[in-house]
PDB file of N, CA and C in Angstrom:
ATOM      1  N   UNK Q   8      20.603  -7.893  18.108  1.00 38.00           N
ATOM      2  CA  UNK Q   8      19.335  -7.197  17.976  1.00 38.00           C
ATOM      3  C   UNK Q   8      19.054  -6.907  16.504  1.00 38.00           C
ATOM      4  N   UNK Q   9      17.609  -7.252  16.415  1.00 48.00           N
ATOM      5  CA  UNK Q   9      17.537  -7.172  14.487  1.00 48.00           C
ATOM      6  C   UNK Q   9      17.296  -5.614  14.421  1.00 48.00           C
ATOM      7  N   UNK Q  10      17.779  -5.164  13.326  1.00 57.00           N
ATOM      8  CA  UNK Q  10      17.805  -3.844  13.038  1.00 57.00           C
ATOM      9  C   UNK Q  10      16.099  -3.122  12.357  1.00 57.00           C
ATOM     10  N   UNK Q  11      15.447  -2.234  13.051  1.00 64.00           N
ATOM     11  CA  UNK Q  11      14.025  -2.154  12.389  1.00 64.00           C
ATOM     12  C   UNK Q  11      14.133  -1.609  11.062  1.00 64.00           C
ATOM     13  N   UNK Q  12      13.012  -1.974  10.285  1.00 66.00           N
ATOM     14  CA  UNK Q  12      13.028  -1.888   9.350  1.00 66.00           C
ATOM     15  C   UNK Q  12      12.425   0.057   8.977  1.00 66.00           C
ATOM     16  N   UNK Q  13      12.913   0.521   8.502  1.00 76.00           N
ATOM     17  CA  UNK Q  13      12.350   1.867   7.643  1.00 76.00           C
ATOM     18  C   UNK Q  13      11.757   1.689   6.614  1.00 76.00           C
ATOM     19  N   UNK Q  14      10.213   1.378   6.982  1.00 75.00           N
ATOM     20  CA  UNK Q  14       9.793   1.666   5.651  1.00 75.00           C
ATOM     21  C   UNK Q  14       9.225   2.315   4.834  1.00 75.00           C
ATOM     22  N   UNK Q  15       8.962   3.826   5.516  1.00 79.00           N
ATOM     23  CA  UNK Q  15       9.070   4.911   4.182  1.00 79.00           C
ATOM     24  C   UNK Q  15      10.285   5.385   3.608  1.00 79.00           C
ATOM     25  N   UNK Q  16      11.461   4.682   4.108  1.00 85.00           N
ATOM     26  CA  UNK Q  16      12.486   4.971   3.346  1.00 85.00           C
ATOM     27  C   UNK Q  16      12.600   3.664   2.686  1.00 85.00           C
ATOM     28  N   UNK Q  17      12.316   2.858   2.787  1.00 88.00           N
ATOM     29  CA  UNK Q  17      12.685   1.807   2.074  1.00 88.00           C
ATOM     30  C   UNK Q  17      11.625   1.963   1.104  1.00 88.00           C
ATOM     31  N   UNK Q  18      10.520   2.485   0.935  1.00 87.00           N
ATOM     32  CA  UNK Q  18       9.373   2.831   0.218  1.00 87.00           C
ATOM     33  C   UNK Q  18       9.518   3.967  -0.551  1.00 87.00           C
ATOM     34  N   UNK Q  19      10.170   5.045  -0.217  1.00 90.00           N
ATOM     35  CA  UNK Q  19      10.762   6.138  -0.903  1.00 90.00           C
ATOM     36  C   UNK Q  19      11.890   5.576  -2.154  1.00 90.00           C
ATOM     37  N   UNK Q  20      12.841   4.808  -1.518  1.00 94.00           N
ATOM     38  CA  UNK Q  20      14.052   3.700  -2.837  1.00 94.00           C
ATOM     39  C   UNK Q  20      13.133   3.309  -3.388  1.00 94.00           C
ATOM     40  N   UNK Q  21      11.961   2.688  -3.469  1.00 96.00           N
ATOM     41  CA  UNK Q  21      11.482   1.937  -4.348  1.00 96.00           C
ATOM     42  C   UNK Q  21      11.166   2.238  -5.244  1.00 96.00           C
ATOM     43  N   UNK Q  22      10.486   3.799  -4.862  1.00 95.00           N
ATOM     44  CA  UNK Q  22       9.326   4.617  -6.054  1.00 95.00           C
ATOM     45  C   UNK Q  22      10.810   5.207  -6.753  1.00 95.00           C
ATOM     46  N   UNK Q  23      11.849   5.618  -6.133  1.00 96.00           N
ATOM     47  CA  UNK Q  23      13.137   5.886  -6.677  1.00 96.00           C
ATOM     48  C   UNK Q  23      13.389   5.212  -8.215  1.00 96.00           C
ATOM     49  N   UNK Q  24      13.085   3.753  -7.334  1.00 97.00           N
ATOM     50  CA  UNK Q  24      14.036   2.565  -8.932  1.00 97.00           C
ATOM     51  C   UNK Q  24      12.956   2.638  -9.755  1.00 97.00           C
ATOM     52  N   UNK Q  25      11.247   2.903  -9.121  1.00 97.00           N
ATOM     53  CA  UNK Q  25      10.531   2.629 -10.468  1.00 97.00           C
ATOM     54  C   UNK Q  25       9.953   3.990 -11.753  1.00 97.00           C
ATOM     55  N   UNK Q  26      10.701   5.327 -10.872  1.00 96.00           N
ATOM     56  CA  UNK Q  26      10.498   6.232 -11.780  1.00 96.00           C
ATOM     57  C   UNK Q  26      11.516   6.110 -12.694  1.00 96.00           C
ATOM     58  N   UNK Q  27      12.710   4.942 -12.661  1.00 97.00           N
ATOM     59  CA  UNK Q  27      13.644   5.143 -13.681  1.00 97.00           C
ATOM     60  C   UNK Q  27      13.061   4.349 -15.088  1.00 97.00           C
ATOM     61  N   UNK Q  28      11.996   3.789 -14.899  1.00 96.00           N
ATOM     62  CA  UNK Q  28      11.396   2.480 -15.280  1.00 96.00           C
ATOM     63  C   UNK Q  28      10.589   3.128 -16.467  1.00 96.00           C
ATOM     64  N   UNK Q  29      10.908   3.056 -17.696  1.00 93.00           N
ATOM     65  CA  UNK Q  29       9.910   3.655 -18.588  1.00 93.00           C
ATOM     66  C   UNK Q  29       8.941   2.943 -19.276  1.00 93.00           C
ATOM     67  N   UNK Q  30       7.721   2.947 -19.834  1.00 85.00           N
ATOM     68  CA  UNK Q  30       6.696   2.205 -20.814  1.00 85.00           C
ATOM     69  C   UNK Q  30       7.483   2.910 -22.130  1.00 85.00           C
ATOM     70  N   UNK Q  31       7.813   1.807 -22.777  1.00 82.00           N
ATOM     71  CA  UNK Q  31       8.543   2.046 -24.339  1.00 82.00           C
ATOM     72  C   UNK Q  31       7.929   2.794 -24.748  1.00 82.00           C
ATOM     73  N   UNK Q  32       6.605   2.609 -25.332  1.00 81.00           N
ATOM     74  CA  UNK Q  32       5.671   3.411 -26.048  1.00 81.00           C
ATOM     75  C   UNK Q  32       5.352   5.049 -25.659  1.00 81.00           C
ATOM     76  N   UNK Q  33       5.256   5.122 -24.247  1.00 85.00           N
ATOM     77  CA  UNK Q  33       5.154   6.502 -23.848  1.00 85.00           C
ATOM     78  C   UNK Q  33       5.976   7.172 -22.800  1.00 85.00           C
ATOM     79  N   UNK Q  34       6.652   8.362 -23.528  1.00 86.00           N
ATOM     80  CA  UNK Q  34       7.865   8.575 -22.834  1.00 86.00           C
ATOM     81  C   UNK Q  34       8.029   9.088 -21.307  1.00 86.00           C
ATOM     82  N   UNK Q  35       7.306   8.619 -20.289  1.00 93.00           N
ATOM     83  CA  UNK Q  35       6.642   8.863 -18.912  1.00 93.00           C
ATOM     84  C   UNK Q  35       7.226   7.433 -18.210  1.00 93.00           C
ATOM     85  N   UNK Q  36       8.015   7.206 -17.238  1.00 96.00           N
ATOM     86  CA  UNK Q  36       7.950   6.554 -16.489  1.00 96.00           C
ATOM     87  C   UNK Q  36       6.641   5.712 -15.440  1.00 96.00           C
ATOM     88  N   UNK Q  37       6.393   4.612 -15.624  1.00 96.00           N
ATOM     89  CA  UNK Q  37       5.815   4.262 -14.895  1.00 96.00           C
ATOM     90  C   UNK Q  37       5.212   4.108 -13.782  1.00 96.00           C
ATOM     91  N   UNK Q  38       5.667   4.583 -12.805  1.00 97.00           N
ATOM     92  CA  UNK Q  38       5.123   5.294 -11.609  1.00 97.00           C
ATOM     93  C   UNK Q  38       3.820   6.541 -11.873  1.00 97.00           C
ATOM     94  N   UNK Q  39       4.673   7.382 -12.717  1.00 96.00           N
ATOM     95  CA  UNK Q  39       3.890   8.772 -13.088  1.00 96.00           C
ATOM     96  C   UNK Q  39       2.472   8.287 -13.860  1.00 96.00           C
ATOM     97  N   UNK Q  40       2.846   7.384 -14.790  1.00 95.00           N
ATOM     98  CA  UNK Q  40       2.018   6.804 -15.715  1.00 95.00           C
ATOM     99  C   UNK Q  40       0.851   5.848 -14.527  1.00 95.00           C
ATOM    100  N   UNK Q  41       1.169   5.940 -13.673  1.00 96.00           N
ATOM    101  CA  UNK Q  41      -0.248   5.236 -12.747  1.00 96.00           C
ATOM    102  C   UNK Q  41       0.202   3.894 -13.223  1.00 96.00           C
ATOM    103  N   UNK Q  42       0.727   2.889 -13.439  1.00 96.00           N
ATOM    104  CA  UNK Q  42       0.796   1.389 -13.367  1.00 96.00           C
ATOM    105  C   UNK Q  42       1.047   0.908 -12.288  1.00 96.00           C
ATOM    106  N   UNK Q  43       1.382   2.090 -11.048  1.00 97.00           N
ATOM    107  CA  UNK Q  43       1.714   1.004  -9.907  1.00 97.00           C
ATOM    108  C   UNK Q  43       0.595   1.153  -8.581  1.00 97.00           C
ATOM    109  N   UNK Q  44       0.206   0.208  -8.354  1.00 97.00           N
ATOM    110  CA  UNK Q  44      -0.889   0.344  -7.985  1.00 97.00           C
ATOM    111  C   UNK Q  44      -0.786   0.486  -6.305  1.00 97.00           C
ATOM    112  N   UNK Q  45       0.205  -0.532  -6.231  1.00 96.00           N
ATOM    113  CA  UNK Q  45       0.567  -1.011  -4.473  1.00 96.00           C
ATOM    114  C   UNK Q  45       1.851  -1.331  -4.490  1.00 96.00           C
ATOM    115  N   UNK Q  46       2.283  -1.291  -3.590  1.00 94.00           N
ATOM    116  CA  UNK Q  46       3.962  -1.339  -3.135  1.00 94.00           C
ATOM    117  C   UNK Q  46       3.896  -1.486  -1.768  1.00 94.00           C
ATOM    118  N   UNK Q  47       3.959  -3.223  -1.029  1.00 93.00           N
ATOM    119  CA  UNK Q  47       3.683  -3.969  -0.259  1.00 93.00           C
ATOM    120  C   UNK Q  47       5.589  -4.303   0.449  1.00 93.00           C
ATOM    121  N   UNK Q  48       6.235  -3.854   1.773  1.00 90.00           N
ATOM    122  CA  UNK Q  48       6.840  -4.541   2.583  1.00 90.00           C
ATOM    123  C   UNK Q  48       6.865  -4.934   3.634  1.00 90.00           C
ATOM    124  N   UNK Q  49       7.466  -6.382   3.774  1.00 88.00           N
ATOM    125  CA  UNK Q  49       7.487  -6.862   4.725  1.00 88.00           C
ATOM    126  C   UNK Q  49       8.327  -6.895   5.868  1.00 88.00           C
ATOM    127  N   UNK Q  50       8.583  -7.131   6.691  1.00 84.00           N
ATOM    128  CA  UNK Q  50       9.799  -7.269   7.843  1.00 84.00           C
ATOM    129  C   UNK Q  50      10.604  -8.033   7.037  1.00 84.00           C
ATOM    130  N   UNK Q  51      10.732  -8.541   6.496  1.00 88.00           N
ATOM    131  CA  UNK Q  51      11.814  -9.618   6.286  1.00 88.00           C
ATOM    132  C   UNK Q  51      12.639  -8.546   4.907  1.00 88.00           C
ATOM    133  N   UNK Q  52      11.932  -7.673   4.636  1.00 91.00           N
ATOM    134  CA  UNK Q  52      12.437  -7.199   3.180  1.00 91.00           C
ATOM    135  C   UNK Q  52      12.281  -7.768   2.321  1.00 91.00           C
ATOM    136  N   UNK Q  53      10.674  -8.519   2.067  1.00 93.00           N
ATOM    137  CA  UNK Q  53      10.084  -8.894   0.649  1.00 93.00           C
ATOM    138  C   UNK Q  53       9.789  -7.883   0.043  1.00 93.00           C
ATOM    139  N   UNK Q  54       9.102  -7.793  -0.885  1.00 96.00           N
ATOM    140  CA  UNK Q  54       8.793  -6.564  -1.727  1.00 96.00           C
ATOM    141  C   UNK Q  54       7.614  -7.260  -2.395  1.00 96.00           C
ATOM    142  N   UNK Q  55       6.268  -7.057  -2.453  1.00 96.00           N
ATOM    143  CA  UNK Q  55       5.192  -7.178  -3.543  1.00 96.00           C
ATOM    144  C   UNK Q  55       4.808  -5.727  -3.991  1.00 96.00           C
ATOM    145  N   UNK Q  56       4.763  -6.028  -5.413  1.00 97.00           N
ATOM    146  CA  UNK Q  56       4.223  -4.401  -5.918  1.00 97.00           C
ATOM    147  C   UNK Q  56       3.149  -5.437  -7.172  1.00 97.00           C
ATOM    148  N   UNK Q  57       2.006  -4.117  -6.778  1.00 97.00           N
ATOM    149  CA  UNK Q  57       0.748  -4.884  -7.662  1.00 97.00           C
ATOM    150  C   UNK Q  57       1.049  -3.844  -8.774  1.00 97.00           C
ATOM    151  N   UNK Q  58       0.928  -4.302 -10.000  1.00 97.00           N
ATOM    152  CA  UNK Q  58       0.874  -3.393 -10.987  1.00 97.00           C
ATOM    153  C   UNK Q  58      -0.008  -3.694 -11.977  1.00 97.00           C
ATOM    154  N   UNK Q  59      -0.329  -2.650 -12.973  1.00 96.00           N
ATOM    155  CA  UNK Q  59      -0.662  -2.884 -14.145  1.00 96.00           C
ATOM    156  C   UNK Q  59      -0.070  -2.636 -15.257  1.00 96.00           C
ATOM    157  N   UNK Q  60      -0.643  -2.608 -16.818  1.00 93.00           N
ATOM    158  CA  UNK Q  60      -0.217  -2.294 -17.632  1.00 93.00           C
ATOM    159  C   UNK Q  60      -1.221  -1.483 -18.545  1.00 93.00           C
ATOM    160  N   UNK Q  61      -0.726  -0.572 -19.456  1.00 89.00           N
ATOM    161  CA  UNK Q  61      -2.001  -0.101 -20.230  1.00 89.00           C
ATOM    162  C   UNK Q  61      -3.094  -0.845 -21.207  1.00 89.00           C
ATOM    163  N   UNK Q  62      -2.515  -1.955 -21.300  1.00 87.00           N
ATOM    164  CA  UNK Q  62      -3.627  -2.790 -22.132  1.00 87.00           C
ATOM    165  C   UNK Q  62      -3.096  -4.084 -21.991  1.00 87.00           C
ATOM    166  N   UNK Q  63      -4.252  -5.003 -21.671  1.00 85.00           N
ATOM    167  CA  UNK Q  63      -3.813  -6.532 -21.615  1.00 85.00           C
ATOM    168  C   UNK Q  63      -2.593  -7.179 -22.635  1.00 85.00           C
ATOM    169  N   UNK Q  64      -2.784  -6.316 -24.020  1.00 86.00           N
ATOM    170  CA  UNK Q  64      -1.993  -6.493 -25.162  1.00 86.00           C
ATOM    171  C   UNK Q  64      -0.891  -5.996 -25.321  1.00 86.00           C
ATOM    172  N   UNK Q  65      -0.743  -5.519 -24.261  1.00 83.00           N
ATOM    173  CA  UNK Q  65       0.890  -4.639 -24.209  1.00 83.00           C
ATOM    174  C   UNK Q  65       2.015  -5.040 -24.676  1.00 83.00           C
ATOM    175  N   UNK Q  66       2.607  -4.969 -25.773  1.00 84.00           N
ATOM    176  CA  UNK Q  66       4.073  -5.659 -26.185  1.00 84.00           C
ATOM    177  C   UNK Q  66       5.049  -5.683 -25.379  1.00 84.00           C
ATOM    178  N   UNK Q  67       5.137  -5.139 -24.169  1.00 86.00           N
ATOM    179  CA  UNK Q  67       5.877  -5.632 -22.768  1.00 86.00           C
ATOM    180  C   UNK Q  67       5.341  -6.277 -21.701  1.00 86.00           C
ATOM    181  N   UNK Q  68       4.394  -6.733 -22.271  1.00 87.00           N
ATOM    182  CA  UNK Q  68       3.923  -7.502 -21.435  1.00 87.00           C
ATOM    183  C   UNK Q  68       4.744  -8.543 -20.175  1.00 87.00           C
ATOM    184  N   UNK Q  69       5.276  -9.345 -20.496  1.00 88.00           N
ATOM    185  CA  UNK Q  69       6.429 -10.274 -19.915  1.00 88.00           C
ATOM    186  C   UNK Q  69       7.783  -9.539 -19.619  1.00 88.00           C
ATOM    187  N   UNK Q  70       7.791  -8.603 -20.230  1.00 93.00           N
ATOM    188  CA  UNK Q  70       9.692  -8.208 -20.324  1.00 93.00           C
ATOM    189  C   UNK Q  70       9.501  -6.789 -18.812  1.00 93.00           C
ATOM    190  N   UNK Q  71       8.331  -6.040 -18.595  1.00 94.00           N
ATOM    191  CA  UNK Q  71       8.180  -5.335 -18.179  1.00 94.00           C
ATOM    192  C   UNK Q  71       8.247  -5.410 -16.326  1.00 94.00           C
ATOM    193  N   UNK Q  72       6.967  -6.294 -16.141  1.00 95.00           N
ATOM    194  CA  UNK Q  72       6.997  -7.199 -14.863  1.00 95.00           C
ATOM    195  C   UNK Q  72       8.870  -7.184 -14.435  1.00 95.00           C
ATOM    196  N   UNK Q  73       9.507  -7.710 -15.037  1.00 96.00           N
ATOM    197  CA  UNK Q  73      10.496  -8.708 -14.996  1.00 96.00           C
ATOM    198  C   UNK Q  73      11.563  -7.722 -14.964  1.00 96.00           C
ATOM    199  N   UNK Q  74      11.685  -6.225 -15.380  1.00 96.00           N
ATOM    200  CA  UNK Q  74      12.635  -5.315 -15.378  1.00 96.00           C
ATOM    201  C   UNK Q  74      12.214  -4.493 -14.061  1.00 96.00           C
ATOM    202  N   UNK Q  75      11.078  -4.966 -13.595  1.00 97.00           N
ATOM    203  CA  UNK Q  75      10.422  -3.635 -12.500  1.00 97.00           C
ATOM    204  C   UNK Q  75      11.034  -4.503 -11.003  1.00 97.00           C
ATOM    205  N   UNK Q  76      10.625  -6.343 -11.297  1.00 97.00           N
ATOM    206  CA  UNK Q  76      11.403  -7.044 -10.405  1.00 97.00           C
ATOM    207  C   UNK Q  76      13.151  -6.987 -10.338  1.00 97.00           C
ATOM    208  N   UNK Q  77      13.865  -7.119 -11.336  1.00 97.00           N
ATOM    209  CA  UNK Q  77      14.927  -6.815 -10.958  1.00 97.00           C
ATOM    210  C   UNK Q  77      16.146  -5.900 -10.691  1.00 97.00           C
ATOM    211  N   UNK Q  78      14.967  -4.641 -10.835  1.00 97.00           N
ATOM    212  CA  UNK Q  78      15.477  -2.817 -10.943  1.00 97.00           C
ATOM    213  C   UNK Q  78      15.214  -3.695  -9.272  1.00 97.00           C
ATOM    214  N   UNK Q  79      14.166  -3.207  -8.741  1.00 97.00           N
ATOM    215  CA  UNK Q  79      13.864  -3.368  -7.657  1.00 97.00           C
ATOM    216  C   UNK Q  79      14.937  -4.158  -6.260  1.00 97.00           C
ATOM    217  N   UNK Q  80      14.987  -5.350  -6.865  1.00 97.00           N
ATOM    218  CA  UNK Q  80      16.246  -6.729  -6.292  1.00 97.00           C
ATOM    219  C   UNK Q  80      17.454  -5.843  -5.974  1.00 97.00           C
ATOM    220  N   UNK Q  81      17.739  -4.795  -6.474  1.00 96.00           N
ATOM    221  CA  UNK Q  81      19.280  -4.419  -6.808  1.00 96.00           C
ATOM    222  C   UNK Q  81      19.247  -3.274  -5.831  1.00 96.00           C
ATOM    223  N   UNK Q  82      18.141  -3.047  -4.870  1.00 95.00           N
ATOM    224  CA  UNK Q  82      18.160  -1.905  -3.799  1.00 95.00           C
ATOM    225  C   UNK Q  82      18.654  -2.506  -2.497  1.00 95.00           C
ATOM    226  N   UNK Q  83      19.725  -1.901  -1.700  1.00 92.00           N
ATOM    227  CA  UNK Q  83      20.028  -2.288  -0.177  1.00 92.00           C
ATOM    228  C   UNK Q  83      19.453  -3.283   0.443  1.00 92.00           C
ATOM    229  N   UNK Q  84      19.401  -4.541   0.721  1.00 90.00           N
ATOM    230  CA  UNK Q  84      18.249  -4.885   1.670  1.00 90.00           C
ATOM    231  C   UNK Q  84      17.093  -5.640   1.531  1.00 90.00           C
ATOM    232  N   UNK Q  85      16.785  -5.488   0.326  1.00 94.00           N
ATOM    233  CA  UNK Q  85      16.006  -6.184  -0.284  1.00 94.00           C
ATOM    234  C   UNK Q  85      16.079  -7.750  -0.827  1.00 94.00           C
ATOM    235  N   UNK Q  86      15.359  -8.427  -0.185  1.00 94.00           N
ATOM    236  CA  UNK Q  86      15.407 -10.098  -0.145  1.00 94.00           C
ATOM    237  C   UNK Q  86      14.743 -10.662  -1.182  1.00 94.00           C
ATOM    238  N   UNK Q  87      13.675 -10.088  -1.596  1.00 96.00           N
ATOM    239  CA  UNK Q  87      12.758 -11.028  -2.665  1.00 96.00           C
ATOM    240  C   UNK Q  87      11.948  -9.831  -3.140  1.00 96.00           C
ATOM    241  N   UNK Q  88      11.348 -10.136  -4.660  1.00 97.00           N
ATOM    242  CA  UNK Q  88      10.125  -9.054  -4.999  1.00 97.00           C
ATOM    243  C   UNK Q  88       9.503 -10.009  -5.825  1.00 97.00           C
ATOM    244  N   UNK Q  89       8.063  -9.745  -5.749  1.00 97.00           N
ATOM    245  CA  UNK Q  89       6.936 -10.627  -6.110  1.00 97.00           C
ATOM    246  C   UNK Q  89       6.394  -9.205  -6.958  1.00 97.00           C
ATOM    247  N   UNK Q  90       6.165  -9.614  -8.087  1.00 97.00           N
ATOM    248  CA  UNK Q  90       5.914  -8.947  -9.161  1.00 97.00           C
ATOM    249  C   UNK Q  90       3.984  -9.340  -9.622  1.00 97.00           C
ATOM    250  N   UNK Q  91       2.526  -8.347  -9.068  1.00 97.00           N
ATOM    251  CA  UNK Q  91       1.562  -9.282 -10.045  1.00 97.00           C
ATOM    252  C   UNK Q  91       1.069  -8.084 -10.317  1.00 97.00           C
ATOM    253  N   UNK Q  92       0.887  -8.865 -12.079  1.00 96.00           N
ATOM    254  CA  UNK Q  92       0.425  -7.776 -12.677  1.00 96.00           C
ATOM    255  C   UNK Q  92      -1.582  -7.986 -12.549  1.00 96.00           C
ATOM    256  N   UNK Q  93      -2.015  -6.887 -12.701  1.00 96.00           N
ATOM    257  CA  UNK Q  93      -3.885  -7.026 -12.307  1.00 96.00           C
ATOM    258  C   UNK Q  93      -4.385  -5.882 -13.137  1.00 96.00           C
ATOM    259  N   UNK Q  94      -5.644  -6.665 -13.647  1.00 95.00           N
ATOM    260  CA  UNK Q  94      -6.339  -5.549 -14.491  1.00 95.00           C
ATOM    261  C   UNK Q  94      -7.662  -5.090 -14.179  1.00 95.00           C
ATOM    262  N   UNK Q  95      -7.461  -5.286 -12.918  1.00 94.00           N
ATOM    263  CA  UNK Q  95      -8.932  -4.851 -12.095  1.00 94.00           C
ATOM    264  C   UNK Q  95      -8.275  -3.248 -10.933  1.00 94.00           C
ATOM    265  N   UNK Q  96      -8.375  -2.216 -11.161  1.00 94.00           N
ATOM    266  CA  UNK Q  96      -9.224  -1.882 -12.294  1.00 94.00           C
ATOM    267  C   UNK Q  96      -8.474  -1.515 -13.533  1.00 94.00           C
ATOM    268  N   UNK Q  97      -8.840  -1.244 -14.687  1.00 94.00           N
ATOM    269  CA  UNK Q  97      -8.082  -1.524 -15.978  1.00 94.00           C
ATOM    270  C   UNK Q  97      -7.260  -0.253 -15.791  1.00 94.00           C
ATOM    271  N   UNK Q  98      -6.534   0.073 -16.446  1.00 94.00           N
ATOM    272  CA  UNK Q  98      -5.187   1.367 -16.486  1.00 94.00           C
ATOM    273  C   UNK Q  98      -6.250   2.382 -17.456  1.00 94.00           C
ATOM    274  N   UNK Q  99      -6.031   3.870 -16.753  1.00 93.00           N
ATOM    275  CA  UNK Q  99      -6.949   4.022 -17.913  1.00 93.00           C
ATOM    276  C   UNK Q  99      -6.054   5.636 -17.876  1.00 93.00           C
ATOM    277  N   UNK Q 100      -6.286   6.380 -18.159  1.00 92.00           N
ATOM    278  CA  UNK Q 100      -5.794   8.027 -18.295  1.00 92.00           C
ATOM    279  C   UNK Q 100      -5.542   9.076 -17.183  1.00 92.00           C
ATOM    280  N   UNK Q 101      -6.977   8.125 -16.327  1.00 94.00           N
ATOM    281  CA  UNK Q 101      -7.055   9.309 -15.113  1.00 94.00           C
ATOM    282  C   UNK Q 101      -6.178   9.016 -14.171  1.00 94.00           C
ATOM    283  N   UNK Q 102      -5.537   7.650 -14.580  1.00 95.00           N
ATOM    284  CA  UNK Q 102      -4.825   7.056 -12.943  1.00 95.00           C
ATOM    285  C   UNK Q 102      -3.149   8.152 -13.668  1.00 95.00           C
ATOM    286  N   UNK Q 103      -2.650   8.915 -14.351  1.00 94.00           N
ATOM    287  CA  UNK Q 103      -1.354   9.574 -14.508  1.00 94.00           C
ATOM    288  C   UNK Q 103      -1.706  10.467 -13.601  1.00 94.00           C
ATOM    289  N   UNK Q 104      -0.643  11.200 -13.085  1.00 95.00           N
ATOM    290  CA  UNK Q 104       0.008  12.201 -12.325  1.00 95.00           C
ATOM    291  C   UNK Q 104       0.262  13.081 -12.939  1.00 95.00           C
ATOM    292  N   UNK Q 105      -0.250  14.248 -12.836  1.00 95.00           N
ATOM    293  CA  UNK Q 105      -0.308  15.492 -13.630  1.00 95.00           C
ATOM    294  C   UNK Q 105       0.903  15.664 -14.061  1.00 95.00           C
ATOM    295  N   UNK Q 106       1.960  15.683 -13.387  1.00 91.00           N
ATOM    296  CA  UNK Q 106       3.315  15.554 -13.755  1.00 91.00           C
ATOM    297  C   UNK Q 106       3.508  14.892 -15.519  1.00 91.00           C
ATOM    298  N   UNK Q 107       2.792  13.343 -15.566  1.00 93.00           N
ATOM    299  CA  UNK Q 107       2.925  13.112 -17.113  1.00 93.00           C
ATOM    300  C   UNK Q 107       1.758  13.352 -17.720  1.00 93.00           C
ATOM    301  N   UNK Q 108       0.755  14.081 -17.231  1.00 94.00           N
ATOM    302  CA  UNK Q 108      -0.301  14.681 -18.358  1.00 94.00           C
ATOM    303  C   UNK Q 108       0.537  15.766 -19.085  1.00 94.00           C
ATOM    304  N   UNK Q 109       1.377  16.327 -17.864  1.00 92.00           N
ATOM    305  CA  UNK Q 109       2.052  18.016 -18.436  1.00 92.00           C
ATOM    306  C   UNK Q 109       2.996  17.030 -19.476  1.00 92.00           C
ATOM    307  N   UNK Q 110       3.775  15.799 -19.222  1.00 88.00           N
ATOM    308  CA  UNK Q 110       4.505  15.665 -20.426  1.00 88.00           C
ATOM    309  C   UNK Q 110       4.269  15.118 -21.604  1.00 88.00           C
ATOM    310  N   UNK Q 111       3.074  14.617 -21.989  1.00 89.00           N
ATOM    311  CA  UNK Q 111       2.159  14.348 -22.498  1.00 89.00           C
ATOM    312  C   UNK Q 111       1.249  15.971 -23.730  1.00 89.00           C
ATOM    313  N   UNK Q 112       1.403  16.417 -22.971  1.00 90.00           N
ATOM    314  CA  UNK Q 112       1.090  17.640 -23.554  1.00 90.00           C
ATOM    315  C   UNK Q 112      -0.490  17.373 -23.177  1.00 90.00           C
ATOM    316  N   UNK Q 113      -1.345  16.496 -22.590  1.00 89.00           N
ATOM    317  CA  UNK Q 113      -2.675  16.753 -21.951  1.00 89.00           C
ATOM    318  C   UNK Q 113      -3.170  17.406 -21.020  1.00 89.00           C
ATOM    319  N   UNK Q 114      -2.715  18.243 -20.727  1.00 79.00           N
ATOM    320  CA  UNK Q 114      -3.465  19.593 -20.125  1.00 79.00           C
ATOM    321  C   UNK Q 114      -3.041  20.684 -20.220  1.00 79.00           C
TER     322      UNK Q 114
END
C-alpha cells in the first residue's frame, strides 16, 4: 500500500529549507523577502516552486535558482524539484513579510 502523501507537512519542510536561503545583498531570507511565489507538490514527491528575484539583473541570478533546488532535493522524500524563475509580477517591496520590513528597519 503506497503511503499518502502529507502535504502540509511536506510543505511546512519546504518553507523550512527556504527560510535558510538568504539574498546576498539583503540580510532577510527569501521566503520573508516575498521571492517565493508558489510551492507546487505532487503525489509522486516532485516539487515546483515558482519564484522570483528582485531584479532581472540580480548577480544571483543563476547561482540562486540552483541553491533553492538543491537545499530543497536534500529533504525526506523528495524526488525531483523544478526550479522557474518569473517576473510577472515583478518583486517589488510590498510582497516582504513584515517580519523583514521589521529587519530592514522599514517600519
Amino acid at each position: 500500500m503506497e503511503q499518502e502523501i502529507d502535504t502540509n507537512e511536506l510543505g511546512e519542510s519546504i518553507v523550512r529549507v527556504l527560510k535558510t536561503i538568504y539574498d546576498p545583498e539583503i540580510p532577510v531570507d527569501i521566503y520573508e523577502l516575498g521571492l517565493i511565489y508558489d510551492v507546487m507538490v505532487n503525489t509522486d514527491y516532485e516539487v515546483k516552486i515558482l519564484m522570483t528575484l528582485t531584479s532581472p539583473n540580480c548577480p544571483v541570478a543563476e547561482s540562486l535558482p540552483r541553491e533553492v533546488e538543491e537545499k530543497v532535493k536534500t529533504i525526506e522524500n523528495i524526488k525531483d524539484v523544478d526550479v522557474e524563475i518569473t517576473f510577472d509580477p515583478p518583486w517589488s517591496k510590498d510582497l516582504m513579510s513584515e517580519e523583514a520590513k521589521l529587519e530592514l528597519g522599514m517600519l
